[in-house]
Amino acid sequence: MSSALEVDKVISHLHPEGSFDLADHPVPTGREEVWRFTPLKRLRGLHDEAPFGAGACAVEVSAAQDVVVEQVGADAVERGLSGLVPTDRVSARAWAAADGATVVRIPQDTVVDGATILAHTGTGAELAGASHTVIVAEKFSKSTVVLTFAGTAVLADNIEIVLEDGAELTVVSLQDWADDAVHHSTQHARVGRDASLKHVAVSFGGDLVRHDATADYAGPGGSVEMLGMYFADEGQHIEHRLFVDHTAPHTKSNVVYKGALQGQGAHAVWIGNVLIRKVAEGIETYEENRNLVLTDGCQADSVPNLEIETGEIEGAGHASAIGRFDDNQLFYLRSRGIAEDEARRLVVHGFFNDLIRRIDVPELEEKLAATVESELEKNVLKAFK
Amino acid sequence: MSTLEINDLHVSVETEDGPKEILKGVTLTIKDGETHAIMGPNGSGKSTLAYSIAGHPKYTVTGGTVTLDGDDVLAMSVDERARAGLFLAMQYPVEVPGVSVSNFLRTAKTAIDGEAPKLRTWVKDVNATLEKLDLDSSFGTRSVNEGFSGGEKKRHEIAQLELLDPKVAILDETDSGLDIDALKVVSDGVNRFIEDKNKGVLLITHYTRILRYITPDFVHVFVNGKVAESGGPDLADELEANGYDKYVSAAV
């Protein structure tokens, strides 16, 4: 099948021209708009010439019933099925270096019980890894695919997500890396007519995690929900860059990312880009990013961008907030006898609770709540021990 | 027997022009079973008195004492004051997103009692209290004060009062923004607390309306950071008829 999407070109800084040719992607200096928040010297050369090797990550696949997971070669038709064309050098290098792809296929009309899990474990290998994953949700299928990342690795990957017409798919990317891991991920979804994607990014671990998650629409009526949750600790750089390209009418997008920061040098970046093309009449979009700064010495950057080429829409909006503990919330809870550490714990759990509820992947819920708790132990509650 | 004693309390807040004294020597004693109404015009310092007793960090006590059964309240942290038996029903209850009312109530009750309440009786108590305050059973699953109507916020404050069962309650303009039905429901709750349990209440209000439903034993006129006059319930009637003008002009 052809995945080419015919759209007019748009002169937009949100929409850099992609290319498979490495020559079109010079080594970034850090002054480029798309690189200005990223500490390049901690990227271990992924953006430059760092060699790739095999075995950076071991992948354990646990496929839910009826779901087919297979390895294909580098020239397999599945590669590129989502229309992904690398827009930065790391993605282009990973594309060229990957020696094949893991394809996850959810057969047509199949409602799958339970999640398909691709568990990546960094092996601590000397060389960086390049990998490629393609998830294809065939027509009217319904399923959940979870990618987890743990251990130590330097990894650049491209993850393609294809939703055929009427498909319903949840994709979770859980970054629970060891403290020294570096992960650059490019994730692109093409959403078919009346299809609905829930994309979830959860970033807890790693020295530097930079994620590009993008989506466009192959037909009208598609819906994208992008949910994100992150906890940036001392010295950690966690960057989520989102781009929803409304390429078809009557499509929806809803983006909610929430993060907490704690410890010296913790840095979180959120870029939320939405483009509403001329053709995209009657669409609805909303994006929101909230950061809770728990200690001194942290930095949160939150940049929502909305470009609108047609006024004939249902609604478009965004919200961005960076805040500290709200003294009034703490006072209210404490005035009911709740000790300060417990009050702080309640506020942070509360901050993430509705998001965890919306993520709604039973396999993950307990883990997410437990991770919030263990993150809190590191700083927020330490003063009360 | 519980007694809240406020003696010559001076409190200031930090402003752009330096500290500003709001309370200028407040003296009051509230005993078990006594209801004291504090009435006064806007800006007289009524709410400052409430928040200072509860220990809000915005206010600095510069002189005087507050004791509960002889214990120094001012030396206690905010949560210690609540655990010692003080309760403040706030004029503007704070939203705590993502924390359910039932989780909040159970956590507070556990903190106040020093042990978790018995699950079965606790659930029954909570449901009965919510019902008495005309709050339906789904209320427990909502986030604390988030999206509550003005009336729901105040009824939720009184539900906490009844469930946490403090020694002395301070009600800061609990009547403001309530329609007549909600005012009756809230007043009934306060009366249960006063009459059934013989507790002390400091009722801060701008209007005499709530005093038709909650009869005070004492009425204090509060002007310019201190008590200008004290009397019985009839003082409220006089204020209703003549307003605060007499006291305000005397204070200037």
PDB file of N, CA and C in Angstrom, chain B residues 149-186:
ATOM      1  N   SER B 149     -19.163  23.807  43.541  1.00  0.00           N
ATOM      2  CA  SER B 149     -19.863  25.084  43.604  1.00  0.00           C
ATOM      3  C   SER B 149     -19.522  25.730  44.952  1.00  0.00           C
ATOM      4  N   GLY B 150     -19.832  27.026  45.086  1.00  0.00           N
ATOM      5  CA  GLY B 150     -19.559  27.714  46.340  1.00  0.00           C
ATOM      6  C   GLY B 150     -20.211  26.996  47.513  1.00  0.00           C
ATOM      7  N   GLY B 151     -21.459  26.555  47.309  1.00  0.00           N
ATOM      8  CA  GLY B 151     -22.185  25.866  48.371  1.00  0.00           C
ATOM      9  C   GLY B 151     -21.552  24.523  48.721  1.00  0.00           C
ATOM     10  N   GLU B 152     -21.108  23.802  47.686  1.00  0.00           N
ATOM     11  CA  GLU B 152     -20.475  22.502  47.941  1.00  0.00           C
ATOM     12  C   GLU B 152     -19.188  22.658  48.746  1.00  0.00           C
ATOM     13  N   LYS B 153     -18.426  23.716  48.427  1.00  0.00           N
ATOM     14  CA  LYS B 153     -17.180  23.947  49.174  1.00  0.00           C
ATOM     15  C   LYS B 153     -17.467  24.148  50.655  1.00  0.00           C
ATOM     16  N   LYS B 154     -18.476  24.946  50.965  1.00  0.00           N
ATOM     17  CA  LYS B 154     -18.775  25.241  52.363  1.00  0.00           C
ATOM     18  C   LYS B 154     -19.339  24.015  53.070  1.00  0.00           C
ATOM     19  N   ARG B 155     -20.164  23.269  52.370  1.00  0.00           N
ATOM     20  CA  ARG B 155     -20.721  22.061  52.994  1.00  0.00           C
ATOM     21  C   ARG B 155     -19.611  21.030  53.233  1.00  0.00           C
ATOM     22  N   HIS B 156     -18.639  21.009  52.314  1.00  0.00           N
ATOM     23  CA  HIS B 156     -17.491  20.110  52.480  1.00  0.00           C
ATOM     24  C   HIS B 156     -16.665  20.520  53.702  1.00  0.00           C
ATOM     25  N   GLU B 157     -16.539  21.819  53.939  1.00  0.00           N
ATOM     26  CA  GLU B 157     -15.827  22.288  55.134  1.00  0.00           C
ATOM     27  C   GLU B 157     -16.533  21.808  56.404  1.00  0.00           C
ATOM     28  N   ILE B 158     -17.861  21.905  56.397  1.00  0.00           N
ATOM     29  CA  ILE B 158     -18.618  21.499  57.595  1.00  0.00           C
ATOM     30  C   ILE B 158     -18.597  19.981  57.765  1.00  0.00           C
ATOM     31  N   ALA B 159     -18.575  19.249  56.638  1.00  0.00           N
ATOM     32  CA  ALA B 159     -18.430  17.787  56.733  1.00  0.00           C
ATOM     33  C   ALA B 159     -17.121  17.442  57.439  1.00  0.00           C
ATOM     34  N   GLN B 160     -16.063  18.162  57.094  1.00  0.00           N
ATOM     35  CA  GLN B 160     -14.773  17.937  57.753  1.00  0.00           C
ATOM     36  C   GLN B 160     -14.860  18.264  59.239  1.00  0.00           C
ATOM     37  N   LEU B 161     -15.550  19.368  59.551  1.00  0.00           N
ATOM     38  CA  LEU B 161     -15.717  19.761  60.952  1.00  0.00           C
ATOM     39  C   LEU B 161     -16.347  18.618  61.747  1.00  0.00           C
ATOM     40  N   GLU B 162     -17.407  18.052  61.184  1.00  0.00           N
ATOM     41  CA  GLU B 162     -18.113  16.998  61.919  1.00  0.00           C
ATOM     42  C   GLU B 162     -17.291  15.726  62.026  1.00  0.00           C
ATOM     43  N   LEU B 163     -16.557  15.393  60.951  1.00  0.00           N
ATOM     44  CA  LEU B 163     -15.813  14.128  60.947  1.00  0.00           C
ATOM     45  C   LEU B 163     -14.513  14.217  61.750  1.00  0.00           C
ATOM     46  N   LEU B 164     -13.856  15.367  61.685  1.00  0.00           N
ATOM     47  CA  LEU B 164     -12.562  15.490  62.369  1.00  0.00           C
ATOM     48  C   LEU B 164     -12.760  15.819  63.851  1.00  0.00           C
ATOM     49  N   ASP B 165     -13.930  16.356  64.183  1.00  0.00           N
ATOM     50  CA  ASP B 165     -14.325  16.543  65.573  1.00  0.00           C
ATOM     51  C   ASP B 165     -13.278  17.265  66.427  1.00  0.00           C
ATOM     52  N   PRO B 166     -12.952  18.508  66.067  1.00  0.00           N
ATOM     53  CA  PRO B 166     -11.944  19.257  66.833  1.00  0.00           C
ATOM     54  C   PRO B 166     -12.503  19.716  68.177  1.00  0.00           C
ATOM     55  N   LYS B 167     -11.641  20.342  68.990  1.00  0.00           N
ATOM     56  CA  LYS B 167     -12.107  20.903  70.263  1.00  0.00           C
ATOM     57  C   LYS B 167     -12.762  22.261  70.043  1.00  0.00           C
ATOM     58  N   VAL B 168     -12.120  23.067  69.197  1.00  0.00           N
ATOM     59  CA  VAL B 168     -12.617  24.418  68.939  1.00  0.00           C
ATOM     60  C   VAL B 168     -12.616  24.655  67.430  1.00  0.00           C
ATOM     61  N   ALA B 169     -13.709  25.209  66.920  1.00  0.00           N
ATOM     62  CA  ALA B 169     -13.801  25.480  65.483  1.00  0.00           C
ATOM     63  C   ALA B 169     -13.855  26.979  65.229  1.00  0.00           C
ATOM     64  N   ILE B 170     -13.113  27.404  64.223  1.00  0.00           N
ATOM     65  CA  ILE B 170     -13.173  28.788  63.770  1.00  0.00           C
ATOM     66  C   ILE B 170     -13.799  28.756  62.384  1.00  0.00           C
ATOM     67  N   LEU B 171     -14.903  29.462  62.232  1.00  0.00           N
ATOM     68  CA  LEU B 171     -15.601  29.460  60.946  1.00  0.00           C
ATOM     69  C   LEU B 171     -15.438  30.828  60.308  1.00  0.00           C
ATOM     70  N   ASP B 172     -14.676  30.872  59.221  1.00  0.00           N
ATOM     71  CA  ASP B 172     -14.390  32.155  58.588  1.00  0.00           C
ATOM     72  C   ASP B 172     -15.372  32.423  57.452  1.00  0.00           C
ATOM     73  N   GLU B 173     -16.338  33.250  57.710  1.00  0.00           N
ATOM     74  CA  GLU B 173     -17.348  33.640  56.732  1.00  0.00           C
ATOM     75  C   GLU B 173     -17.917  32.435  55.992  1.00  0.00           C
ATOM     76  N   THR B 174     -18.220  31.409  56.755  1.00  0.00           N
ATOM     77  CA  THR B 174     -18.786  30.201  56.164  1.00  0.00           C
ATOM     78  C   THR B 174     -20.117  30.493  55.480  1.00  0.00           C
ATOM     79  N   ASP B 175     -20.776  31.563  55.901  1.00  0.00           N
ATOM     80  CA  ASP B 175     -22.082  31.900  55.330  1.00  0.00           C
ATOM     81  C   ASP B 175     -21.997  32.671  54.016  1.00  0.00           C
ATOM     82  N   SER B 176     -20.811  33.192  53.677  1.00  0.00           N
ATOM     83  CA  SER B 176     -20.758  34.061  52.496  1.00  0.00           C
ATOM     84  C   SER B 176     -20.981  33.235  51.227  1.00  0.00           C
ATOM     85  N   GLY B 177     -21.743  33.792  50.334  1.00  0.00           N
ATOM     86  CA  GLY B 177     -21.990  33.142  49.054  1.00  0.00           C
ATOM     87  C   GLY B 177     -22.953  31.971  49.105  1.00  0.00           C
ATOM     88  N   LEU B 178     -23.659  31.794  50.214  1.00  0.00           N
ATOM     89  CA  LEU B 178     -24.604  30.682  50.300  1.00  0.00           C
ATOM     90  C   LEU B 178     -26.029  31.161  50.084  1.00  0.00           C
ATOM     91  N   ASP B 179     -26.805  30.356  49.332  1.00  0.00           N
ATOM     92  CA  ASP B 179     -28.231  30.679  49.253  1.00  0.00           C
ATOM     93  C   ASP B 179     -28.890  30.169  50.540  1.00  0.00           C
ATOM     94  N   ILE B 180     -30.163  30.484  50.690  1.00  0.00           N
ATOM     95  CA  ILE B 180     -30.810  30.251  51.974  1.00  0.00           C
ATOM     96  C   ILE B 180     -30.871  28.765  52.339  1.00  0.00           C
ATOM     97  N   ASP B 181     -31.072  27.895  51.321  1.00  0.00           N
ATOM     98  CA  ASP B 181     -31.136  26.456  51.607  1.00  0.00           C
ATOM     99  C   ASP B 181     -29.785  25.935  52.076  1.00  0.00           C
ATOM    100  N   ALA B 182     -28.749  26.333  51.377  1.00  0.00           N
ATOM    101  CA  ALA B 182     -27.405  25.887  51.757  1.00  0.00           C
ATOM    102  C   ALA B 182     -27.030  26.442  53.125  1.00  0.00           C
ATOM    103  N   LEU B 183     -27.465  27.667  53.395  1.00  0.00           N
ATOM    104  CA  LEU B 183     -27.168  28.283  54.693  1.00  0.00           C
ATOM    105  C   LEU B 183     -27.790  27.465  55.828  1.00  0.00           C
ATOM    106  N   LYS B 184     -29.009  26.985  55.605  1.00  0.00           N
ATOM    107  CA  LYS B 184     -29.682  26.165  56.627  1.00  0.00           C
ATOM    108  C   LYS B 184     -28.935  24.852  56.834  1.00  0.00           C
ATOM    109  N   VAL B 185     -28.535  24.215  55.727  1.00  0.00           N
ATOM    110  CA  VAL B 185     -27.830  22.925  55.820  1.00  0.00           C
ATOM    111  C   VAL B 185     -26.516  23.099  56.593  1.00  0.00           C
ATOM    112  N   VAL B 186     -25.792  24.170  56.255  1.00  0.00           N
ATOM    113  CA  VAL B 186     -24.515  24.432  56.914  1.00  0.00           C
ATOM    114  C   VAL B 186     -24.738  24.765  58.395  1.00  0.00           C
TER     115      VAL B 186
END
